[in-house]
Amino acid sequence: MSAQVIIVGGGPVGLSLALGLAHHGVRSITLEREPEPTTESRALVIWPRSLEVLADWGAFEPLRAAGTWRSKIEMWYAQTGEPLLQADFSMLSDVLARPGALLLPQSDTERVLRQLVAANALCELHAGYEATTLEQDSDGVIVTAHGPSGIERFRAPYAVGCDGAHGIVRHALGMTLEGATYRARAVLSDVTATGTPWTPPSPRVSFIDGTFTLGIEYAPSRWRIVSLVAEDASDEQALDSQALAVRLERLFGEKRAWTVTWSSLFRIHRRHAQCFFEARVAIAGDAAHLNSPAGGQGMNAGIQDAANLAWKLAYALDERVDAPTLLESYNQERHEMIMGNVERFTDSITRYGTPAVRRFGPLPLRLVRRWFRGPGMQRKLCRAIGMLGGRYTKSPVIDSRHPLAGRRVDDLVLADGVRINQRRGGKAALLAVGALATATIPPLGATVLQIGAAPRHWLVKPPTVLVIRPDGCVAAVVEKPTKERVTAAWQKAFALSPQTL
Ligand SMILES: Cc1cc2nc3c(=O)[nH]c(=O)nc-3n(C[C@H](O)[C@H](O)[C@H](O)COP(=O)(O)OP(=O)(O)OC[C@H]3O[C@@H](n4cnc5c(N)ncnc54)[C@H](O)[C@@H]3O)c2cc1C
């Protein structure tokens, strides 16, 4: 197969990208060092924004069949049985087709994604191939890999490093992960009840002696236990099985038989590479940025990198497109989102949240619960947790003069009962708001959708046309539209040279 994109690393981000590229008709080769998917549970939750993207690429149903669906997430105080924090995604059913989160260990996510990639005629997965070098010239990229039958060379117009925090691609581009590593340490254990199972509610937290322990039941009788490590405790003490037994007793108030399937001690990072794209090579996922696992944003942010990048690589292969501008927008947009949202979340949770719960126990969570109790605040919380917020403001392909531009489009129900995203099917579209003369919609080959009026928070006055990109981001809001103005907005959104339309 002659690939158009080489993906180095077949973790959750690389595999998602392969599916995203195939959705846009792009052939890819994925080189993955490990013959089998990881057995580590690592990322446990797939948030609504990532699910929306994976649904566009045909991965939602198989993933959902393997996982546990939660439309509401409630955190409980283990000592008193009191609810501490609640995010009810069903509040967002007017703007989200699948209002909920999927609990699925990363090992299962990778297994399902591998099966989907293996079954896709446009994807080729080379498992057991370790990429060793990467070089690029003006026409393409050459990746050398060590496979079962020796050294092999792969060439393609573009390559993407999805090879994790220690991958070779970022090194080949001469970049590092800059930022901060916090002093706080956390210990994580996956525990299976071997006798009488612990019963939900889940997640539950305990606060005793200045430590915070969280337990999440991610599959029947399988719990993820995460605890902050006391500053004076050694790594050995933190990982000690006796210490885990104490944590479990605090969480569940009783002794039960259990086995540990995985444990890990980790520090919290807030780091990103200087640039996510250079000439013909991009980086995505942990290869590009590292964040706290608290809030479960690491893998999710990587899948959203793939959503931003997949269509841009597909368009960049078309010679009518100004590829450098479009691909530079990947760098600008994802940098802004990672630094402005994901890193800010890591920073506030580590710098303020961790010391607050150490000092005051459940009190900060009680206050947060009160703060987010009303429906308006619940919606805000669900949008933030579900990674549905954030805005690209500095992109060369987004006309950010209107406050809606650069945001994810709300997945509204259209007059015929079908939602915007279902009708778009993961492709670009024009959304006409209000009654428009047919002559104002240019024949761009895009799906044209229509709504009578926009939700108030869009701040859109009809008649208006929205340009929606394949990743569901609003690229432009064209008020008082004319054929020429909509065409110009479309050209900018897809970095098309003017003579192509
Ligand atoms: C202890 C822990 C807990 C975590 N918990 C969460 C959580 O709850 N929620 C969350 O969202 N995130 C969590 N994360 C983070 C999450 O696991 C990562 O963000 C996610 O794995 C990133 O996916 P990726 O595909 O970018 O990288 P990786 O998962 O690291 O995948 C990289 C892939 O590249 C392959 N590879 C590397 N080098 C080469 C090479 N030279 N050639 C070929 N293949 C190569 C590797 O074998 C691997 O399969 C956690 C991480 C850790 C360590």
XYZ file of C-alpha atoms and ligand atoms in Angstrom:
554
model
C 0.000 0.000 0.000
C 1.281 3.485 -0.725
C 0.386 5.480 2.356
C -0.361 9.185 2.362
C 0.369 9.513 6.077
C 2.681 7.502 8.341
C 1.564 7.388 11.956
C 4.292 6.518 14.428
C 2.676 4.964 17.515
C -0.557 3.006 17.672
C -1.771 4.020 21.118
C -5.266 5.508 21.497
C -4.291 8.723 19.697
C -2.486 7.110 16.747
C -5.297 4.585 16.224
C -7.967 7.306 16.430
C -6.037 9.373 13.900
C -5.868 6.394 11.509
C -9.680 6.114 11.705
C -10.081 9.875 11.265
C -7.854 9.894 8.181
C -9.746 6.942 6.709
C -13.018 8.818 7.301
C -11.634 11.500 4.980
C -10.422 8.930 2.442
C -6.727 9.070 3.415
C -4.586 5.931 3.425
C -2.300 5.548 6.418
C 0.290 3.185 7.818
C 0.568 2.958 11.599
C 3.846 1.700 13.023
C 3.388 0.380 16.541
C 6.238 -1.001 18.614
C 4.156 -3.390 20.715
C 2.680 -6.480 19.038
C -0.331 -6.383 21.395
C -2.390 -3.516 22.893
C -1.396 -2.251 26.332
C -2.725 -4.154 29.331
C -2.515 -1.037 31.534
C -5.864 0.525 32.342
C -4.471 4.128 32.420
C -7.156 6.454 30.948
C -10.528 5.317 32.272
C -13.010 7.725 30.824
C -13.902 9.012 27.365
C -15.597 12.399 27.629
C -18.487 13.668 25.447
C -16.350 15.752 23.067
C -14.090 12.780 22.246
C -17.129 10.498 21.894
C -18.629 12.925 19.403
C -15.467 12.729 17.296
C -15.207 8.955 17.588
C -18.881 8.656 16.583
C -18.132 10.539 13.351
C -15.471 7.917 12.628
C -17.676 4.891 13.352
C -16.036 4.005 16.670
C -18.710 5.045 19.157
C -20.948 1.969 19.104
C -18.127 -0.615 19.397
C -16.550 1.363 22.244
C -19.861 1.806 24.005
C -20.550 -1.934 23.739
C -17.262 -2.578 25.577
C -17.678 0.038 28.319
C -19.999 1.370 30.996
C -22.191 4.350 30.111
C -22.759 7.100 32.661
C -25.165 9.946 31.959
C -24.521 11.354 35.422
C -21.330 11.406 37.463
C -21.767 11.777 41.206
C -18.980 11.753 43.738
C -19.795 10.494 47.239
C -18.144 11.113 50.572
C -17.213 7.628 51.797
C -17.345 8.463 55.505
C -20.866 9.906 55.532
C -22.511 8.749 52.289
C -23.074 12.415 51.417
C -23.050 13.464 47.727
C -20.184 15.896 47.093
C -20.123 16.700 43.417
C -22.487 16.018 40.576
C -22.270 16.450 36.822
C -25.526 15.510 35.087
C -24.815 15.370 31.362
C -28.491 14.879 30.540
C -28.772 18.660 31.123
C -26.989 19.027 27.768
C -29.299 16.817 25.713
C -30.410 19.864 23.675
C -26.846 20.405 22.385
C -25.317 16.932 22.651
C -26.498 13.747 20.936
C -24.995 11.390 23.517
C -25.141 13.186 26.848
C -22.875 11.019 28.946
C -19.374 9.702 29.482
C -18.001 6.235 28.772
C -16.030 4.379 31.421
C -13.571 2.135 29.609
C -10.030 1.190 30.603
C -7.438 2.335 28.066
C -6.471 -1.304 27.438
C -10.003 -1.964 26.136
C -10.123 1.329 24.216
C -6.932 0.347 22.400
C -8.173 -3.202 21.767
C -11.414 -1.938 20.175
C -9.626 0.768 18.150
C -7.080 -1.779 16.907
C -9.899 -4.025 15.683
C -11.528 -1.106 13.847
C -8.240 -0.057 12.264
C -7.464 -3.643 11.236
C -10.888 -3.902 9.564
C -10.526 -0.627 7.623
C -9.231 -0.976 4.067
C -7.578 2.471 4.193
C -5.577 1.700 7.346
C -2.583 -0.564 7.645
C -1.367 -1.395 11.130
C 2.165 -2.736 11.477
C 2.286 -4.011 15.057
C 5.717 -5.030 16.320
C 7.470 -2.276 14.316
C 9.660 0.145 16.241
C 10.374 3.372 14.385
C 14.014 4.326 14.813
C 14.617 7.355 12.571
C 12.585 9.999 10.783
C 13.797 12.370 8.081
C 11.868 14.853 5.990
C 12.587 16.656 2.726
C 10.488 19.004 0.611
C 8.414 16.127 -0.844
C 7.775 13.895 2.115
C 8.963 11.945 5.108
C 10.966 8.732 5.447
C 10.557 6.646 8.584
C 12.858 3.716 9.287
C 11.458 0.973 11.482
C 12.724 -2.234 12.978
C 10.125 -4.939 12.287
C 9.918 -8.712 12.644
C 11.880 -9.244 9.421
C 14.494 -6.536 9.952
C 14.820 -2.878 8.994
C 12.168 -1.392 6.696
C 11.749 2.107 5.262
C 8.400 3.818 4.781
C 7.815 6.964 2.757
C 4.751 9.234 2.625
C 3.931 12.922 2.061
C 3.218 13.409 5.806
C 3.991 11.755 9.143
C 2.528 12.159 12.614
C 4.230 11.222 15.874
C 1.678 9.678 18.226
C 4.462 7.824 19.980
C 3.908 9.061 23.514
C 5.942 11.163 25.889
C 9.270 9.474 25.087
C 8.706 9.037 21.361
C 11.289 9.556 18.657
C 9.323 11.926 16.436
C 9.412 14.947 18.737
C 13.137 14.308 19.266
C 13.666 14.158 15.508
C 12.061 17.617 15.282
C 14.487 18.836 17.959
C 11.768 19.656 20.472
C 11.290 18.957 24.151
C 8.310 18.940 26.489
C 8.658 22.218 28.334
C 6.677 23.329 31.357
C 6.494 22.170 34.949
C 6.452 19.003 37.001
C 4.707 19.497 40.338
C 5.949 18.185 43.652
C 2.670 16.397 44.385
C 2.785 12.618 43.891
C -0.158 10.283 43.512
C -0.397 6.520 43.749
C -2.805 4.592 41.563
C -3.921 0.969 41.966
C -6.430 -1.070 40.013
C -8.058 -3.480 42.413
C -10.418 -6.382 41.810
C -12.605 -7.670 44.606
C -12.031 -11.413 44.876
C -14.735 -12.195 47.442
C -17.826 -10.165 48.258
C -17.702 -7.140 45.959
C -17.730 -3.589 47.255
C -20.972 -1.992 46.266
C -21.347 1.434 44.641
C -21.829 4.408 44.936
C -18.891 5.266 42.771
C -16.838 7.408 42.565
C -16.323 7.831 46.288
C -13.725 9.798 48.215
C -12.266 9.711 51.692
C -10.290 12.386 53.515
C -8.334 11.206 56.512
C -5.068 12.515 58.031
C -4.455 15.023 55.274
C -4.733 12.515 52.426
C -7.345 12.255 49.731
C -8.336 8.905 48.227
C -10.658 8.419 45.282
C -12.264 5.101 44.268
C -13.929 4.625 40.872
C -15.691 1.404 39.907
C -14.848 1.252 36.197
C -16.262 -2.238 35.571
C -18.205 -4.606 37.838
C -16.040 -5.274 40.934
C -13.035 -3.497 39.363
C -11.977 -0.302 41.114
C -9.392 2.372 40.355
C -7.991 3.700 43.649
C -6.034 6.978 43.474
C -4.502 8.614 46.504
C -2.359 11.661 47.104
C 0.934 10.670 48.701
C 1.875 12.431 51.942
C 4.899 14.695 51.404
C 7.060 12.825 53.934
C 6.217 9.315 52.603
C 8.770 7.507 50.415
C 7.814 5.980 47.048
C 8.108 2.490 48.603
C 5.752 3.426 51.432
C 3.241 4.830 48.945
C 3.228 1.610 46.897
C 3.192 -0.709 49.908
C 0.244 -3.144 49.926
C -0.432 -2.424 53.612
C -0.885 1.257 52.737
C -3.349 0.228 50.017
C -5.262 -1.935 52.504
C -5.636 1.127 54.760
C -6.873 3.245 51.834
C -9.429 0.595 50.890
C -10.682 0.335 54.444
C -11.111 4.107 54.582
C -12.994 4.116 51.308
C -15.261 1.168 51.999
C -15.307 1.036 55.798
C -14.681 -2.700 55.875
C -12.108 -5.362 55.026
C -12.647 -7.437 51.886
C -10.508 -9.781 49.796
C -8.888 -8.115 46.776
C -6.035 -8.388 44.291
C -4.121 -5.610 42.570
C -3.978 -5.817 38.779
C -1.875 -2.697 38.186
C -0.293 0.005 40.250
C 1.779 3.030 39.475
C 3.213 6.034 41.264
C 3.268 9.210 39.255
C 4.109 12.869 39.356
C 1.897 15.458 37.771
C 3.162 17.359 34.724
C 2.035 20.389 32.801
C 4.212 20.253 29.716
C 3.957 20.792 25.985
C 6.235 20.805 22.956
C 7.267 24.172 21.509
C 5.477 23.431 18.242
C 3.038 20.689 17.169
C 3.871 20.841 13.458
C 6.967 21.355 11.366
C 6.921 21.231 7.551
C 5.586 17.693 6.951
C 5.605 16.218 10.428
C 3.085 16.717 13.251
C 2.968 15.429 16.790
C -0.201 14.618 18.754
C -1.276 13.218 22.115
C 1.335 12.611 24.806
C 4.077 13.184 22.224
C 2.928 16.820 22.134
C 1.660 17.498 25.665
C 1.545 15.926 29.130
C -0.982 16.778 31.819
C -2.402 15.592 35.095
C -4.504 12.435 34.907
C -6.901 14.195 37.338
C -9.970 15.082 35.329
C -9.092 12.403 32.762
C -8.066 14.856 30.068
C -4.766 13.345 28.821
C -5.966 10.760 26.332
C -9.081 12.796 25.543
C -7.020 15.848 24.591
C -4.967 13.587 22.306
C -8.078 12.221 20.556
C -9.189 15.821 20.047
C -5.777 16.618 18.510
C -6.508 13.799 16.062
C -9.925 15.336 15.281
C -8.299 18.673 14.480
C -5.503 17.139 12.427
C -7.203 14.357 10.431
C -9.244 16.560 8.091
C -6.418 19.088 7.728
C -4.022 16.398 6.512
C -6.719 15.158 4.133
C -7.242 18.659 2.719
C -3.474 19.352 2.651
C -3.072 16.462 0.207
C -5.250 18.406 -2.241
C -3.099 20.741 -4.308
C -5.749 23.498 -4.331
C -5.144 23.951 -0.605
C -2.499 26.161 0.984
C -1.185 23.240 3.060
C 1.358 25.169 5.196
C -1.349 27.607 6.389
C -3.844 24.870 7.153
C -1.301 22.762 9.008
C 0.052 25.750 10.905
C -3.509 26.222 12.139
C -3.278 22.770 13.777
C -0.266 23.997 15.704
C -1.889 27.294 16.708
C -5.278 25.877 17.618
C -4.152 22.893 19.629
C -1.459 24.908 21.424
C -4.089 27.428 22.447
C -6.507 24.715 23.619
C -3.870 22.750 25.529
C -2.334 25.789 27.219
C -5.579 27.681 27.813
C -7.806 24.804 28.935
C -6.095 21.494 29.671
C -3.020 23.001 31.354
C -5.079 25.571 33.221
C -7.236 22.767 34.593
C -4.126 20.781 35.631
C -2.645 23.867 37.243
C -5.691 24.882 39.256
C -6.416 21.353 40.415
C -2.788 20.742 41.445
C -1.926 24.143 42.874
C -5.182 24.959 44.629
C -7.372 21.812 44.694
C -4.746 19.459 46.137
C -3.640 21.678 49.065
C -7.284 22.626 49.755
C -8.495 19.041 50.184
C -5.362 18.178 52.171
C -6.116 21.008 54.569
C -9.901 21.192 54.668
C -11.034 17.661 53.662
C -14.478 17.566 52.013
C -15.237 21.266 52.574
C -13.917 22.563 49.196
C -15.944 19.888 47.366
C -19.054 20.814 49.361
C -18.572 24.422 48.286
C -18.055 23.396 44.665
C -21.255 21.329 44.834
C -23.211 24.323 46.135
C -21.695 26.592 43.508
C -22.671 24.293 40.636
C -26.123 23.351 41.964
C -28.394 25.460 39.711
C -29.189 24.314 36.160
C -27.148 27.106 34.521
C -24.038 26.271 36.543
C -24.599 22.507 36.054
C -24.534 23.076 32.304
C -21.291 25.037 32.636
C -19.725 22.296 34.749
C -20.810 19.543 32.337
C -19.459 21.491 29.367
C -16.123 21.940 31.142
C -15.796 18.330 32.341
C -17.031 17.002 28.996
C -14.367 19.106 27.178
C -17.085 20.814 25.141
C -15.908 24.348 25.876
C -12.840 26.281 24.809
C -12.323 28.429 21.766
C -9.694 28.846 19.065
C -9.040 32.579 18.791
C -5.613 32.803 17.129
C -6.036 30.546 14.145
C -5.176 31.684 10.617
C -8.229 29.811 9.271
C -10.839 31.038 11.764
C -12.548 34.384 11.436
C -12.642 35.042 15.171
C -14.438 38.405 15.010
C -17.674 36.735 16.098
C -17.608 35.122 19.592
C -19.127 31.883 18.277
C -16.314 31.323 15.767
C -13.632 28.926 17.005
C -16.076 27.042 19.259
C -17.584 23.575 18.861
C -20.980 23.861 17.226
C -23.868 22.829 19.507
C -25.360 19.643 18.099
C -28.893 21.014 17.776
C -31.900 19.038 16.616
C -33.015 20.242 13.164
C -36.655 20.709 12.152
C -36.846 17.140 10.781
C -35.674 15.675 14.117
C -32.138 14.862 12.911
C -29.175 16.493 14.621
C -26.608 18.731 12.951
C -23.726 16.285 13.411
C -25.679 13.302 12.143
C -26.584 15.232 9.012
C -22.984 16.439 8.547
C -21.545 12.959 9.097
C -18.173 14.363 10.177
C -17.837 16.527 7.053
C -17.859 20.295 6.448
C -21.237 22.038 6.203
C -22.970 25.384 5.948
C -25.624 26.125 8.536
C -28.146 28.760 7.505
C -29.890 30.529 10.387
C -33.224 32.134 9.494
C -34.904 32.464 6.129
C -32.281 32.922 3.417
C -32.632 33.547 -0.270
C -31.237 30.499 -2.121
C -28.974 32.858 -4.068
C -26.982 33.633 -0.893
C -25.707 30.022 -0.579
C -22.920 29.415 -3.078
C -22.605 25.948 -4.689
C -19.571 24.771 -2.693
C -20.450 21.095 -2.622
C -21.130 21.314 1.112
C -24.133 19.958 2.982
C -26.457 22.908 3.660
C -28.429 22.793 6.911
C -31.132 25.157 8.039
C -32.488 26.306 11.402
C -35.170 28.926 11.975
C -33.471 30.681 14.887
C -30.263 30.244 16.855
C -30.006 29.623 20.616
C -29.621 32.951 22.465
C -26.094 32.248 23.665
C -24.874 32.039 20.049
C -25.422 35.810 19.740
C -26.383 35.287 16.118
C -28.988 37.423 14.355
C -30.731 35.839 11.337
C -30.107 35.782 8.483
C -26.648 34.343 9.084
C -24.575 31.488 7.658
C -22.171 29.459 9.772
C -19.236 27.643 8.186
C -18.763 24.384 10.095
C -15.544 22.417 9.698
C -15.360 18.597 9.639
C -14.205 18.584 13.289
C -17.408 20.396 14.304
C -15.727 23.741 14.930
C -17.423 26.933 13.714
C -14.903 28.511 11.328
C -16.878 31.649 10.454
C -20.136 33.411 11.203
C -21.303 35.296 8.133
C -23.954 37.846 9.084
C -26.058 39.455 6.362
C -24.716 36.794 3.996
C -24.154 37.177 0.296
C -22.796 34.571 -2.079
C -19.439 36.354 -2.194
C -19.105 36.701 1.587
C -19.956 33.043 2.231
C -17.504 31.961 -0.482
C -14.745 34.091 1.032
C -15.408 32.638 4.508
C -15.292 29.110 3.082
C -12.010 29.819 1.304
C -10.415 31.089 4.494
C -11.719 28.164 6.586
C -10.149 25.587 4.271
C -7.132 27.637 3.140
C -8.266 27.353 -0.483
C -6.570 29.463 -3.099
C -9.114 32.000 -4.494
C -9.067 30.698 -8.074
C -10.230 27.206 -6.957
C -13.855 28.219 -6.373
C -0.669 6.247 35.535
C -1.419 6.946 34.447
C -2.792 7.187 34.583
C -3.483 7.855 33.597
N -4.816 8.096 33.741
C -5.483 8.778 32.782
C -6.878 9.036 32.866
O -7.534 8.652 33.832
N -7.483 9.725 31.850
C -6.791 10.168 30.735
O -7.391 10.770 29.802
N -5.484 9.937 30.642
C -4.819 9.239 31.616
N -3.512 8.991 31.487
C -2.853 9.524 30.319
C -3.109 8.641 29.111
O -2.742 7.327 29.411
C -2.299 9.200 27.957
O -2.623 10.558 27.793
C -2.582 8.435 26.684
O -2.071 7.137 26.771
C -1.920 9.135 25.505
O -2.121 8.384 24.364
P -1.058 8.437 23.184
O -1.605 7.549 22.134
O -0.732 9.849 22.881
O 0.281 7.853 23.797
P 0.585 6.413 24.366
O -0.600 5.820 25.005
O 1.825 6.549 25.177
O 0.865 5.554 23.073
C 2.057 5.704 22.356
C 2.229 4.452 21.527
O 3.383 4.629 20.721
C 4.142 3.441 20.736
N 5.531 3.809 20.439
C 6.363 4.554 21.207
N 7.543 4.709 20.566
C 7.436 4.069 19.393
C 8.304 3.883 18.295
N 9.557 4.373 18.297
N 7.885 3.165 17.237
C 6.622 2.639 17.201
N 5.754 2.782 18.222
C 6.150 3.497 19.300
C 3.932 2.887 22.130
O 4.166 1.492 22.163
C 2.480 3.234 22.385
O 1.603 2.212 21.978
C -2.799 8.303 32.448
C -1.437 8.027 32.304
C -0.756 7.361 33.277
C 0.713 7.089 33.093
